[in-house]
Amino acid sequence: MHLQLREEKVFKDPVHNYVHVQDEIIWALINTPEFQRLRRIRQLGTSYLTFHGAEHSRFSHSLGVYEITRRIISQFERADYADWPQEERLVALCAALLHDLGHGPFSHSIEQAFQMHHEDWTCKIVLGNTEVGAVLRRLGEDFPAKVAAVIRKDYEHPIVVSLVSSPLDADRMDYLLRDAYFTGVNYGTIDMDRILRMLRPFQGRIVVKESGMHAVEDYLMSRYQMYWQVYFHPVTRSSEIILRQIFRRAKELHAGGYRFAFLPDPLPGLFNRDLTVEEYLLLDEALVQTAFMQWRKEPDGLLSDLCTRFLDRKLYKYVEVEVLDLEMIDDIRSAFEAAGLHPEYDLEIDFPTDLPYDVFRPDGEFQDKQILLLDRQEHLREISEVSDIVRSISGLHRGKYHLYYPDNKLASVIHRLPANIAELFEQGQ
Ligand code: NI
């Protein structure tokens, strides 16, 4: 059963101007509690502590990804490309809309602290006994499984996966534009309409017409700039480290039988890593921040200090080092310990590799990581073979190591540290 809405619904959107909803199923999905929960989860986690405008939600990003996918598909339909399987339209639109459904509050940090993956939760919510699951089943008992397969990237029609998840997909295009808009940076303002006009379905995947190469170069340059200017901003990383430490400390205390004055559901289940889907859906940023507010008053000094730091934005400072000398790190750890610091919490080493944001890496074996250009003779070429610009930024990592530490704690014991270590941390920013 598939019905068009009698009247198209529109959402006003600052990035795409309007988001158009024509199918009843999409409208019904947007109105489920599971999808509405995304309004209470920020798209960029703690970036708002660095860029105060970055308060946009996963709800707005998800609508944006849906809208870009809708525009691409309607263009394929208008051009009547034989390589686009028209019966896949709704699977693609639902997967685009729901692809981030399983994100938790401050996703990146919470996933690291509790070894979870949002993609698994997305699939559990889609397949489970939820309202989203019930809406999807209206299109057939196997329809939720199809949507989950697209999200897991193992759907039988790879072209659908390629639309929602590839180096030039609707997800990346939306977050690039949206994150640039809300952080207020000048990068990331790509000509999306031009890129969309250059896309075409070809032999089971989405490729770019050769004449669109410069628009794609521009897009990859924007990704590169956003990566360094926004996604890997050291202040944002500092706030993520504090968040992760809060979760780690709370989990540690809980495991040791500590009695919290405030521990609402589903936090005990989160700490024990035995959450049901229903419990998981209770997690949002409002709940987590309320817990932090209350934990400021906990007698555990470490937990209350970390929560205060996060809420009042008293973040860790950092020093940059070019190479990571493990012996030096060991020396710092022992010196911290001897001076009365807590090296497990008072020193964190960070390097920009574990980010979900890759600029672009056309690894040969992974076809789905390539961007293919199609010339007039219908030959395909990987963009980095053709473009000097793309080649020069592919897989580029010129990052430095950052050592994060609480500067006030360090200042109170700096006279007890060996001179070379004290000197290193005196350059902190
Ligand atoms: Ni996304």
mmCIF file of C-alpha atoms in Angstrom, residues 85-383:
data_model
loop_
_atom_site.group_PDB
_atom_site.id
_atom_site.type_symbol
_atom_site.label_atom_id
_atom_site.label_comp_id
_atom_site.label_asym_id
_atom_site.label_seq_id
_atom_site.Cartn_x
_atom_site.Cartn_y
_atom_site.Cartn_z
ATOM 1 C CA PRO A 85 15.340 1.184 -10.404
ATOM 2 C CA GLN A 86 12.160 3.262 -9.984
ATOM 3 C CA GLU A 87 10.527 0.789 -7.596
ATOM 4 C CA GLU A 88 13.278 1.590 -5.055
ATOM 5 C CA ARG A 89 12.155 5.179 -4.529
ATOM 6 C CA LEU A 90 10.429 4.671 -1.178
ATOM 7 C CA VAL A 91 13.117 2.397 0.278
ATOM 8 C CA ALA A 92 15.690 5.090 -0.550
ATOM 9 C CA LEU A 93 13.594 7.931 0.874
ATOM 10 C CA CYS A 94 12.813 6.067 4.109
ATOM 11 C CA ALA A 95 16.457 5.050 4.600
ATOM 12 C CA ALA A 96 17.591 8.638 3.965
ATOM 13 C CA LEU A 97 15.107 9.999 6.486
ATOM 14 C CA LEU A 98 15.886 7.386 9.145
ATOM 15 C CA HIS A 99 19.652 6.910 8.670
ATOM 16 C CA ASP A 100 20.548 8.720 11.941
ATOM 17 C CA LEU A 101 17.584 7.519 14.009
ATOM 18 C CA GLY A 102 19.781 5.597 16.460
ATOM 19 C CA HIS A 103 22.045 8.477 17.443
ATOM 20 C CA GLY A 104 22.257 8.984 21.172
ATOM 21 C CA PRO A 105 22.929 12.170 23.137
ATOM 22 C CA PHE A 106 26.448 13.497 22.382
ATOM 23 C CA SER A 107 26.819 10.510 20.145
ATOM 24 C CA HIS A 108 30.535 10.452 19.542
ATOM 25 C CA SER A 109 31.524 10.518 23.215
ATOM 26 C CA ILE A 110 28.786 8.212 24.505
ATOM 27 C CA GLU A 111 29.576 5.617 21.846
ATOM 28 C CA GLN A 112 33.223 5.605 22.847
ATOM 29 C CA ALA A 113 32.451 5.428 26.550
ATOM 30 C CA PHE A 114 29.998 2.545 26.236
ATOM 31 C CA GLN A 115 31.224 0.798 23.078
ATOM 32 C CA MET A 116 27.960 1.245 21.214
ATOM 33 C CA HIS A 117 27.295 2.034 17.605
ATOM 34 C CA HIS A 118 24.456 4.281 16.486
ATOM 35 C CA GLU A 119 23.985 2.290 13.293
ATOM 36 C CA ASP A 120 23.103 -0.822 15.319
ATOM 37 C CA TRP A 121 20.541 1.170 17.275
ATOM 38 C CA THR A 122 19.081 2.617 14.073
ATOM 39 C CA CYS A 123 18.527 -0.901 12.769
ATOM 40 C CA LYS A 124 17.058 -2.093 16.084
ATOM 41 C CA ILE A 125 14.594 0.805 16.105
ATOM 42 C CA VAL A 126 13.638 0.281 12.449
ATOM 43 C CA LEU A 127 13.155 -3.476 12.885
ATOM 44 C CA GLY A 128 11.725 -3.378 16.403
ATOM 45 C CA ASN A 129 8.368 -3.063 18.026
ATOM 46 C CA THR A 130 8.333 0.717 17.626
ATOM 47 C CA GLU A 131 6.048 3.202 15.892
ATOM 48 C CA VAL A 132 8.614 3.612 13.139
ATOM 49 C CA GLY A 133 8.599 -0.169 12.695
ATOM 50 C CA ALA A 134 4.791 -0.215 12.563
ATOM 51 C CA VAL A 135 4.641 2.564 9.942
ATOM 52 C CA LEU A 136 7.244 0.809 7.773
ATOM 53 C CA ARG A 137 5.362 -2.503 7.985
ATOM 54 C CA ARG A 138 2.398 -0.833 6.294
ATOM 55 C CA LEU A 139 4.405 -1.195 3.081
ATOM 56 C CA GLY A 140 4.961 -4.903 3.629
ATOM 57 C CA GLU A 141 6.312 -7.214 6.310
ATOM 58 C CA ASP A 142 9.778 -7.199 4.728
ATOM 59 C CA PHE A 143 9.940 -3.433 4.213
ATOM 60 C CA PRO A 144 11.673 -2.600 7.546
ATOM 61 C CA ALA A 145 14.354 -5.190 6.722
ATOM 62 C CA LYS A 146 14.983 -3.505 3.362
ATOM 63 C CA VAL A 147 15.395 -0.094 4.996
ATOM 64 C CA ALA A 148 17.741 -1.571 7.629
ATOM 65 C CA ALA A 149 19.803 -3.243 4.884
ATOM 66 C CA VAL A 150 20.319 0.111 3.147
ATOM 67 C CA ILE A 151 21.456 1.615 6.456
ATOM 68 C CA ARG A 152 23.813 -1.329 7.072
ATOM 69 C CA LYS A 153 25.066 -0.883 3.472
ATOM 70 C CA ASP A 154 24.300 -4.461 2.445
ATOM 71 C CA TYR A 155 21.092 -3.925 0.495
ATOM 72 C CA GLU A 156 20.706 -5.995 -2.663
ATOM 73 C CA HIS A 157 20.603 -2.868 -4.855
ATOM 74 C CA PRO A 158 23.905 -1.073 -4.143
ATOM 75 C CA ILE A 159 22.748 1.978 -6.060
ATOM 76 C CA VAL A 160 20.332 2.764 -3.220
ATOM 77 C CA VAL A 161 23.153 2.467 -0.668
ATOM 78 C CA SER A 162 25.286 4.701 -2.864
ATOM 79 C CA LEU A 163 22.623 7.440 -2.707
ATOM 80 C CA VAL A 164 22.449 7.433 1.089
ATOM 81 C CA SER A 165 26.043 6.492 1.908
ATOM 82 C CA SER A 166 29.054 7.142 -0.334
ATOM 83 C CA PRO A 167 31.706 9.888 -0.624
ATOM 84 C CA LEU A 168 29.232 12.079 -2.483
ATOM 85 C CA ASP A 169 25.960 11.143 -0.804
ATOM 86 C CA ALA A 170 22.937 13.001 0.477
ATOM 87 C CA ASP A 171 24.129 12.638 4.093
ATOM 88 C CA ARG A 172 27.498 14.314 3.554
ATOM 89 C CA MET A 173 26.089 17.033 1.328
ATOM 90 C CA ASP A 174 23.487 17.956 3.916
ATOM 91 C CA TYR A 175 25.776 18.033 6.917
ATOM 92 C CA LEU A 176 28.443 19.971 5.069
ATOM 93 C CA LEU A 177 25.996 22.726 4.145
ATOM 94 C CA ARG A 178 24.094 22.636 7.427
ATOM 95 C CA ASP A 179 27.140 22.573 9.701
ATOM 96 C CA ALA A 180 28.695 25.463 7.756
ATOM 97 C CA TYR A 181 25.467 27.451 7.992
ATOM 98 C CA PHE A 182 24.995 26.950 11.738
ATOM 99 C CA THR A 183 28.614 27.340 12.784
ATOM 100 C CA GLY A 184 28.784 30.464 10.620
ATOM 101 C CA VAL A 185 32.086 29.555 8.952
ATOM 102 C CA ASN A 186 32.704 30.610 5.373
ATOM 103 C CA TYR A 187 33.615 27.182 4.091
ATOM 104 C CA GLY A 188 31.190 24.483 3.134
ATOM 105 C CA THR A 189 29.029 26.653 0.937
ATOM 106 C CA ILE A 190 29.025 24.335 -2.054
ATOM 107 C CA ASP A 191 26.903 24.654 -5.158
ATOM 108 C CA MET A 192 24.716 21.682 -4.376
ATOM 109 C CA ASP A 193 22.254 22.258 -7.202
ATOM 110 C CA ARG A 194 25.078 22.034 -9.682
ATOM 111 C CA ILE A 195 26.383 18.799 -8.139
ATOM 112 C CA LEU A 196 22.905 17.295 -8.136
ATOM 113 C CA ARG A 197 22.453 18.087 -11.824
ATOM 114 C CA MET A 198 25.737 16.302 -12.570
ATOM 115 C CA LEU A 199 24.807 13.030 -10.842
ATOM 116 C CA ARG A 200 23.555 10.043 -12.742
ATOM 117 C CA PRO A 201 22.848 6.410 -12.092
ATOM 118 C CA PHE A 202 25.201 4.169 -14.018
ATOM 119 C CA GLN A 203 25.763 0.413 -13.746
ATOM 120 C CA GLY A 204 24.520 -0.003 -10.214
ATOM 121 C CA ARG A 205 25.973 3.130 -8.682
ATOM 122 C CA ILE A 206 25.834 6.919 -8.686
ATOM 123 C CA VAL A 207 28.511 8.596 -10.800
ATOM 124 C CA VAL A 208 29.292 12.192 -11.763
ATOM 125 C CA LYS A 209 29.322 13.515 -15.309
ATOM 126 C CA GLU A 210 32.825 14.604 -16.235
ATOM 127 C CA SER A 211 31.754 18.214 -16.647
ATOM 128 C CA GLY A 212 30.884 18.244 -12.949
ATOM 129 C CA MET A 213 34.460 17.667 -11.875
ATOM 130 C CA HIS A 214 35.123 21.208 -10.689
ATOM 131 C CA ALA A 215 31.968 21.259 -8.602
ATOM 132 C CA VAL A 216 33.114 18.023 -6.943
ATOM 133 C CA GLU A 217 36.597 19.459 -6.354
ATOM 134 C CA ASP A 218 34.972 22.400 -4.653
ATOM 135 C CA TYR A 219 32.875 20.049 -2.510
ATOM 136 C CA LEU A 220 35.934 18.041 -1.414
ATOM 137 C CA MET A 221 37.876 21.225 -0.639
ATOM 138 C CA SER A 222 34.978 22.360 1.529
ATOM 139 C CA ARG A 223 35.012 19.047 3.361
ATOM 140 C CA TYR A 224 38.717 19.490 3.905
ATOM 141 C CA GLN A 225 38.281 22.972 5.332
ATOM 142 C CA MET A 226 35.367 21.949 7.552
ATOM 143 C CA TYR A 227 37.344 19.015 8.855
ATOM 144 C CA TRP A 228 40.115 21.225 10.146
ATOM 145 C CA GLN A 229 38.128 24.280 11.032
ATOM 146 C CA VAL A 230 35.080 22.702 12.666
ATOM 147 C CA TYR A 231 35.089 18.934 13.135
ATOM 148 C CA PHE A 232 38.581 18.729 14.533
ATOM 149 C CA HIS A 233 38.566 21.942 16.494
ATOM 150 C CA PRO A 234 40.760 21.414 19.584
ATOM 151 C CA VAL A 235 38.268 23.142 21.883
ATOM 152 C CA THR A 236 35.492 20.812 20.716
ATOM 153 C CA ARG A 237 37.798 17.858 21.277
ATOM 154 C CA SER A 238 38.494 19.120 24.781
ATOM 155 C CA SER A 239 34.774 19.187 25.591
ATOM 156 C CA GLU A 240 34.362 15.678 24.144
ATOM 157 C CA ILE A 241 37.166 14.434 26.371
ATOM 158 C CA ILE A 242 35.459 15.866 29.458
ATOM 159 C CA LEU A 243 32.164 14.281 28.435
ATOM 160 C CA ARG A 244 33.805 10.918 27.947
ATOM 161 C CA GLN A 245 35.447 11.248 31.358
ATOM 162 C CA ILE A 246 32.104 12.055 32.987
ATOM 163 C CA PHE A 247 30.604 8.892 31.497
ATOM 164 C CA ARG A 248 33.660 6.862 32.408
ATOM 165 C CA ARG A 249 33.683 8.122 36.004
ATOM 166 C CA ALA A 250 29.939 7.570 36.467
ATOM 167 C CA LYS A 251 30.208 4.052 35.045
ATOM 168 C CA GLU A 252 33.167 3.314 37.335
ATOM 169 C CA LEU A 253 31.299 4.586 40.398
ATOM 170 C CA HIS A 254 28.173 2.633 39.485
ATOM 171 C CA ALA A 255 30.187 -0.567 39.008
ATOM 172 C CA GLY A 256 31.776 -0.036 42.429
ATOM 173 C CA GLY A 257 28.378 0.156 44.133
ATOM 174 C CA TYR A 258 28.392 3.952 44.642
ATOM 175 C CA ARG A 259 24.955 5.303 45.605
ATOM 176 C CA PHE A 260 24.107 8.248 43.341
ATOM 177 C CA ALA A 261 21.688 10.796 44.778
ATOM 178 C CA PHE A 262 20.314 11.128 41.237
ATOM 179 C CA LEU A 263 20.331 8.292 38.709
ATOM 180 C CA PRO A 264 17.193 8.293 36.556
ATOM 181 C CA ASP A 265 16.282 5.550 34.107
ATOM 182 C CA PRO A 266 17.704 4.495 31.752
ATOM 183 C CA LEU A 267 21.175 5.468 33.037
ATOM 184 C CA PRO A 268 21.720 2.301 35.145
ATOM 185 C CA GLY A 269 20.968 0.226 32.032
ATOM 186 C CA LEU A 270 23.357 2.368 29.999
ATOM 187 C CA PHE A 271 26.150 1.767 32.534
ATOM 188 C CA ASN A 272 25.448 -1.978 32.576
ATOM 189 C CA ARG A 273 25.167 -1.982 28.778
ATOM 190 C CA ASP A 274 21.882 -3.874 28.803
ATOM 191 C CA LEU A 275 19.473 -1.283 27.394
ATOM 192 C CA THR A 276 16.326 -2.343 25.584
ATOM 193 C CA VAL A 277 15.244 -0.344 22.524
ATOM 194 C CA GLU A 278 12.493 1.220 24.605
ATOM 195 C CA GLU A 279 15.013 2.346 27.230
ATOM 196 C CA TYR A 280 17.488 3.569 24.648
ATOM 197 C CA LEU A 281 14.826 5.863 23.212
ATOM 198 C CA LEU A 282 14.571 7.618 26.603
ATOM 199 C CA LEU A 283 18.110 8.925 26.169
ATOM 200 C CA ASP A 284 18.391 12.487 24.945
ATOM 201 C CA GLU A 285 20.576 15.495 25.654
ATOM 202 C CA ALA A 286 18.088 17.042 28.063
ATOM 203 C CA LEU A 287 18.245 13.963 30.293
ATOM 204 C CA VAL A 288 22.027 13.766 30.193
ATOM 205 C CA GLN A 289 22.458 17.442 30.995
ATOM 206 C CA THR A 290 19.968 17.223 33.863
ATOM 207 C CA ALA A 291 22.035 14.376 35.300
ATOM 208 C CA PHE A 292 25.176 16.521 35.005
ATOM 209 C CA MET A 293 23.430 19.373 36.849
ATOM 210 C CA GLN A 294 22.571 17.025 39.696
ATOM 211 C CA TRP A 295 25.964 15.308 39.733
ATOM 212 C CA ARG A 296 27.652 18.613 40.485
ATOM 213 C CA LYS A 297 26.381 18.038 44.004
ATOM 214 C CA GLU A 298 27.651 14.433 44.299
ATOM 215 C CA PRO A 299 30.228 13.856 47.053
ATOM 216 C CA ASP A 300 32.589 12.235 44.520
ATOM 217 C CA GLY A 301 34.958 15.146 43.874
ATOM 218 C CA LEU A 302 36.093 13.952 40.461
ATOM 219 C CA LEU A 303 32.589 13.494 39.063
ATOM 220 C CA SER A 304 31.342 16.808 40.408
ATOM 221 C CA ASP A 305 34.413 18.643 39.081
ATOM 222 C CA LEU A 306 33.999 17.134 35.596
ATOM 223 C CA CYS A 307 30.291 18.025 35.466
ATOM 224 C CA THR A 308 31.029 21.568 36.581
ATOM 225 C CA ARG A 309 33.695 21.887 33.915
ATOM 226 C CA PHE A 310 31.321 20.731 31.222
ATOM 227 C CA LEU A 311 28.373 22.903 32.266
ATOM 228 C CA ASP A 312 30.410 26.034 32.979
ATOM 229 C CA ARG A 313 32.726 25.462 30.014
ATOM 230 C CA LYS A 314 35.884 25.269 32.069
ATOM 231 C CA LEU A 315 37.518 22.981 29.551
ATOM 232 C CA TYR A 316 40.926 21.343 29.506
ATOM 233 C CA LYS A 317 43.824 23.191 27.988
ATOM 234 C CA TYR A 318 46.183 21.507 25.571
ATOM 235 C CA VAL A 319 49.726 21.493 24.272
ATOM 236 C CA GLU A 320 50.680 20.346 20.786
ATOM 237 C CA VAL A 321 53.417 17.835 20.115
ATOM 238 C CA GLU A 322 54.627 16.826 16.643
ATOM 239 C CA VAL A 323 55.457 13.229 17.426
ATOM 240 C CA LEU A 324 54.201 10.975 20.144
ATOM 241 C CA ASP A 325 57.163 9.825 22.190
ATOM 242 C CA LEU A 326 55.824 7.020 24.370
ATOM 243 C CA GLU A 327 58.701 7.273 26.787
ATOM 244 C CA MET A 328 57.972 10.941 27.275
ATOM 245 C CA ILE A 329 54.283 10.144 27.914
ATOM 246 C CA ASP A 330 55.291 7.591 30.548
ATOM 247 C CA ASP A 331 57.533 10.190 32.187
ATOM 248 C CA ILE A 332 54.690 12.697 32.226
ATOM 249 C CA ARG A 333 52.333 10.130 33.725
ATOM 250 C CA SER A 334 54.721 9.237 36.535
ATOM 251 C CA ALA A 335 55.545 12.888 37.195
ATOM 252 C CA PHE A 336 51.800 13.686 37.381
ATOM 253 C CA GLU A 337 51.263 10.843 39.786
ATOM 254 C CA ALA A 338 54.224 11.825 41.970
ATOM 255 C CA ALA A 339 52.897 15.397 42.090
ATOM 256 C CA GLY A 340 49.516 14.179 43.350
ATOM 257 C CA LEU A 341 47.572 14.350 40.068
ATOM 258 C CA HIS A 342 45.404 11.568 38.659
ATOM 259 C CA PRO A 343 47.024 10.647 35.323
ATOM 260 C CA GLU A 344 44.031 8.538 34.240
ATOM 261 C CA TYR A 345 41.918 11.693 34.199
ATOM 262 C CA ASP A 346 44.375 14.575 34.187
ATOM 263 C CA LEU A 347 46.146 13.650 30.952
ATOM 264 C CA GLU A 348 44.486 12.725 27.652
ATOM 265 C CA ILE A 349 46.267 12.240 24.362
ATOM 266 C CA ASP A 350 44.350 13.020 21.218
ATOM 267 C CA PHE A 351 45.036 12.669 17.517
ATOM 268 C CA PRO A 352 42.616 13.405 14.672
ATOM 269 C CA THR A 353 42.245 9.838 13.397
ATOM 270 C CA ASP A 354 39.266 8.392 15.212
ATOM 271 C CA LEU A 355 36.834 10.853 13.713
ATOM 272 C CA PRO A 356 33.844 9.783 11.688
ATOM 273 C CA TYR A 357 34.816 12.450 9.192
ATOM 274 C CA ASP A 358 37.176 11.419 6.461
ATOM 275 C CA VAL A 359 37.934 14.075 3.936
ATOM 276 C CA PHE A 360 38.273 11.664 1.065
ATOM 277 C CA ARG A 361 40.175 8.443 0.666
ATOM 278 C CA PRO A 362 39.718 6.666 -2.646
ATOM 279 C CA ASP A 363 41.127 3.345 -1.373
ATOM 280 C CA GLY A 364 41.382 1.047 -4.362
ATOM 281 C CA GLU A 365 39.761 -1.987 -2.784
ATOM 282 C CA PHE A 366 36.769 -0.104 -1.486
ATOM 283 C CA GLN A 367 34.765 0.783 -4.528
ATOM 284 C CA ASP A 368 32.184 2.511 -2.373
ATOM 285 C CA LYS A 369 34.798 5.047 -1.285
ATOM 286 C CA GLN A 370 35.473 6.266 -4.792
ATOM 287 C CA ILE A 371 33.974 9.126 -6.746
ATOM 288 C CA LEU A 372 33.702 8.121 -10.383
ATOM 289 C CA LEU A 373 33.557 10.504 -13.310
ATOM 290 C CA LEU A 374 31.742 9.461 -16.463
ATOM 291 C CA ASP A 375 32.990 10.832 -19.768
ATOM 292 C CA ARG A 376 31.100 11.170 -23.031
ATOM 293 C CA GLN A 377 32.299 7.795 -24.228
ATOM 294 C CA GLU A 378 30.826 6.298 -21.045
ATOM 295 C CA HIS A 379 34.213 5.513 -19.550
ATOM 296 C CA LEU A 380 34.621 5.737 -15.783
ATOM 297 C CA ARG A 381 37.603 7.277 -14.060
ATOM 298 C CA GLU A 382 38.286 7.822 -10.366
ATOM 299 C CA ILE A 383 38.355 11.572 -9.710
#
